[in-house]
PDB file of C-alpha atoms in Angstrom:
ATOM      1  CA  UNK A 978       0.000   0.000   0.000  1.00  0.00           C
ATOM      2  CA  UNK A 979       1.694   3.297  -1.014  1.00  0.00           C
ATOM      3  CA  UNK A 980       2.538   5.589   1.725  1.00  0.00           C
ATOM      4  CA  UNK A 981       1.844   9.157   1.574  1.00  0.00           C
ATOM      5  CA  UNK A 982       3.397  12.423   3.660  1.00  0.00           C
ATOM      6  CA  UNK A 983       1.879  15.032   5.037  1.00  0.00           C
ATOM      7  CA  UNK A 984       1.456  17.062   1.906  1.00  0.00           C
ATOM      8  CA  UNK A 985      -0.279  14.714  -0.315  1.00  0.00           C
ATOM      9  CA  UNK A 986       2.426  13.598  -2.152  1.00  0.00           C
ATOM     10  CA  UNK A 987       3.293   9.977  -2.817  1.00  0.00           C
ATOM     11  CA  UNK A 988       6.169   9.270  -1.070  1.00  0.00           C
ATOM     12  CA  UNK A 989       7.019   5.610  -1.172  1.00  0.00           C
ATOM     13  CA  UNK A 990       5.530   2.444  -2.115  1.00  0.00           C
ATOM     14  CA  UNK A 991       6.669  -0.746  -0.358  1.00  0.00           C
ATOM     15  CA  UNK A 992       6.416  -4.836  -2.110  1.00  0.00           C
ATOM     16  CA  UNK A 993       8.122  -7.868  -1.198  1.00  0.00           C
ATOM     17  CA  UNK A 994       9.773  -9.899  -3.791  1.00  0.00           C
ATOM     18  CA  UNK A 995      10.514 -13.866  -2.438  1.00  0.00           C
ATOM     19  CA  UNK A 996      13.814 -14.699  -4.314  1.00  0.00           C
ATOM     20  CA  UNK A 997      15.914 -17.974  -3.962  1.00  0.00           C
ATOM     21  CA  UNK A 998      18.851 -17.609  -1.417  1.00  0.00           C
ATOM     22  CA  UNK A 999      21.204 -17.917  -4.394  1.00  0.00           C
ATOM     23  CA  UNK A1000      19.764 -15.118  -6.249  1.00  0.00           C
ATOM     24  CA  UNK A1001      19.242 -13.047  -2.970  1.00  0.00           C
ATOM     25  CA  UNK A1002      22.644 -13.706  -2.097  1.00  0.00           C
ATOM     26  CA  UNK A1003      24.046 -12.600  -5.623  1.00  0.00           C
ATOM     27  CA  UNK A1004      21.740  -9.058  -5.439  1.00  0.00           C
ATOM     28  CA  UNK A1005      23.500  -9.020  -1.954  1.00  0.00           C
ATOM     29  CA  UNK A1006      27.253  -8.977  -2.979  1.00  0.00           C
ATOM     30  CA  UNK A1007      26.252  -6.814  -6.109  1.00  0.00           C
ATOM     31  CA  UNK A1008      24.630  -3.959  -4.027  1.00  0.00           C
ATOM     32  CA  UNK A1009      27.575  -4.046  -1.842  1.00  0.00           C
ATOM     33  CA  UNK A1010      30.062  -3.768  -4.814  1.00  0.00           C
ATOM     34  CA  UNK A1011      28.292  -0.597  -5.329  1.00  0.00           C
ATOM     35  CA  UNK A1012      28.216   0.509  -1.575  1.00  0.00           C
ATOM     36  CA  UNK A1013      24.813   0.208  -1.694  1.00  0.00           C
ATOM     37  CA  UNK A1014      22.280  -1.671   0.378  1.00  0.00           C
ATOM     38  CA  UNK A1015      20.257  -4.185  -1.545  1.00  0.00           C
ATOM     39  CA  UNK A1016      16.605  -2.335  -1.511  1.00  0.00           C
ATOM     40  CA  UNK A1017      18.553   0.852  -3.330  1.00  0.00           C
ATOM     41  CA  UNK A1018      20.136  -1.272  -5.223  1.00  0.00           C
ATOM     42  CA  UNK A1019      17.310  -3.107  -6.572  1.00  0.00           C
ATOM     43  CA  UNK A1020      15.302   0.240  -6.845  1.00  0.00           C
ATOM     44  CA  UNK A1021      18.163   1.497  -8.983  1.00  0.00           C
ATOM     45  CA  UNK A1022      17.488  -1.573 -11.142  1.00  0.00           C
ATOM     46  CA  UNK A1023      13.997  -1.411 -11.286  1.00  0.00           C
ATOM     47  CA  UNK A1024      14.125   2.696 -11.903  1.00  0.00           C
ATOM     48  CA  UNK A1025      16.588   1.604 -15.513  1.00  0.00           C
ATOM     49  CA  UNK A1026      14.556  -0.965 -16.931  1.00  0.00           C
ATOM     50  CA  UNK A1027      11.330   1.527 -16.763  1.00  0.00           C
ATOM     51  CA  UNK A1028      10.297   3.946 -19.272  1.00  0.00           C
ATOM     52  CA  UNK A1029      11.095   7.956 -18.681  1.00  0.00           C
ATOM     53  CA  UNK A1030       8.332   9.314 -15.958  1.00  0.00           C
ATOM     54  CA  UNK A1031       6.076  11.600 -17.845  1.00  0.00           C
ATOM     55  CA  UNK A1032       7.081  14.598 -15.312  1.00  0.00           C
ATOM     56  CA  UNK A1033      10.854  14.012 -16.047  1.00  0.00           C
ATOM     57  CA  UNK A1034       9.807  14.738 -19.929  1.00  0.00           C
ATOM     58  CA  UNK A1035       9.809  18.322 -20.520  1.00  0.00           C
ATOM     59  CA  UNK A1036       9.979  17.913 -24.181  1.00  0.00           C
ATOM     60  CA  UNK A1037      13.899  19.225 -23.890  1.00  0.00           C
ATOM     61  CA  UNK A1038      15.755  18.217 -26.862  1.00  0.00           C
ATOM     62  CA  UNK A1039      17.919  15.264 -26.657  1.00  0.00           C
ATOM     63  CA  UNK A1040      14.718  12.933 -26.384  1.00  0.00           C
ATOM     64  CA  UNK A1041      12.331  11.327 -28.833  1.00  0.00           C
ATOM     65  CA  UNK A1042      12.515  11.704 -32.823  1.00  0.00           C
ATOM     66  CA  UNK A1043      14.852  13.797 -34.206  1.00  0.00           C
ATOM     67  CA  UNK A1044      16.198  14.435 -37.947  1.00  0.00           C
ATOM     68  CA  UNK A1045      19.928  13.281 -37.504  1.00  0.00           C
ATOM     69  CA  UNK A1046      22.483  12.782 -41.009  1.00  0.00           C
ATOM     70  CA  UNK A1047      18.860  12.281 -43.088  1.00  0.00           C
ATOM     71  CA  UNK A1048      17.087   9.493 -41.081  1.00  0.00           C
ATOM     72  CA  UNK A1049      15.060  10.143 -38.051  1.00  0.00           C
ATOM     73  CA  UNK A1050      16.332   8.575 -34.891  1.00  0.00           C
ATOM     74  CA  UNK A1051      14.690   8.366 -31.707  1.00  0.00           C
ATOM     75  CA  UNK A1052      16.733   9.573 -28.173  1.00  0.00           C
ATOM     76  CA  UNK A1053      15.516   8.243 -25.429  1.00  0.00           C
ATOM     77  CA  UNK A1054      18.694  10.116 -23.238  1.00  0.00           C
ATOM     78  CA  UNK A1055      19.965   6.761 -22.205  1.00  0.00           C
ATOM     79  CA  UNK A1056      22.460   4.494 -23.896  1.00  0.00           C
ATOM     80  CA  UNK A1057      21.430   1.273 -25.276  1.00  0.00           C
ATOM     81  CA  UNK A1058      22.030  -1.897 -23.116  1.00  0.00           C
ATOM     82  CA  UNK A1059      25.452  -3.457 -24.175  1.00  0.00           C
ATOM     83  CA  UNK A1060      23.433  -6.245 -25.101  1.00  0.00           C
ATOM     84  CA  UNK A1061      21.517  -4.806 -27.396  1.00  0.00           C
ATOM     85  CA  UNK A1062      24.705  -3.524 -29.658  1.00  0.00           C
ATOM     86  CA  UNK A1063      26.179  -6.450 -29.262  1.00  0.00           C
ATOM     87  CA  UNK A1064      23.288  -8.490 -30.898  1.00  0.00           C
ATOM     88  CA  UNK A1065      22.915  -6.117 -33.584  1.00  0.00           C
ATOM     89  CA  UNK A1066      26.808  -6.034 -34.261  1.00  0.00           C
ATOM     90  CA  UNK A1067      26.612 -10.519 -34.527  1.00  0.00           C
ATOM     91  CA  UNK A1068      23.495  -9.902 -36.573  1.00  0.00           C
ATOM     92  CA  UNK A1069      25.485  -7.989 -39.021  1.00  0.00           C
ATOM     93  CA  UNK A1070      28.302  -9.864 -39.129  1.00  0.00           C
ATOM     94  CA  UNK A1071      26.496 -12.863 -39.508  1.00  0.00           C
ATOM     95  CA  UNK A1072      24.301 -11.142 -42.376  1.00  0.00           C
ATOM     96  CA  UNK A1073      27.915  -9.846 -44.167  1.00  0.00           C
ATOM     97  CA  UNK A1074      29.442 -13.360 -44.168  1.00  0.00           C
ATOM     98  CA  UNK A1075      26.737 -15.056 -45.493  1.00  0.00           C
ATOM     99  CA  UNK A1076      26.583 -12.609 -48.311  1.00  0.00           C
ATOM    100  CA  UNK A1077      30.217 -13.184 -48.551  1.00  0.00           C
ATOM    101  CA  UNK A1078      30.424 -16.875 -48.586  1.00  0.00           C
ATOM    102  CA  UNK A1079      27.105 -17.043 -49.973  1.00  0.00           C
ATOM    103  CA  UNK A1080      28.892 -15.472 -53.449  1.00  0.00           C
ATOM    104  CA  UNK A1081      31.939 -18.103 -53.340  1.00  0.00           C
ATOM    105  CA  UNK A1082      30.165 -21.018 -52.506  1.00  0.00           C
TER     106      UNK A1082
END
């Protein structure tokens, strides 16, 4: 149940999240790798996979679709997950020796 302060505002909103020991153990050592305790650690976590709070967008540039170099690209402020290039850089690699051997074969 959120809690709320004086002023009306919402302040905080607690869950519980039942993990295995391993896994609670791993966020454990983690969060204190980053000198933090686990619950900021996790909130940290949670706060990066979620999509830009609609009072954080002022409509600044730097975010959503822009023109860029004659194709329109879309800034979210945040770099992609290293996964994410990584995939697409296999993917194209992949695609560019295919087409390669594809020719000689």
């Amino acid at each position: 149940m959120p809690h709320l302060n004086l002023g009306g505002k919402l302040e905080k909103s607690f869950m519980t999240l039942d993990v295995k020991p391993e896994i609670a153990a791993a966020l454990e050592a983690l969060a204190s790798a980053k000198g933090l305790s686990v619950e900021d650690y996790l909130e940290q976590l949670v706060e990066n996979q979620l999509p830009v709070k609609a009072e954080d967008d002022d409509g600044s540039e730097g975010s959503g679709m822009v023109w860029e170099n004659g194709l329109f690209v879309y800034r979210t402020g945040r770099p992609l997950p290293l996964r994410v290039v990584d995939d697409a850089i296999r993917q194209v690699r992949e695609e560019r020796a295919q087409h390669i051997l594809g020719k000689h074969s």
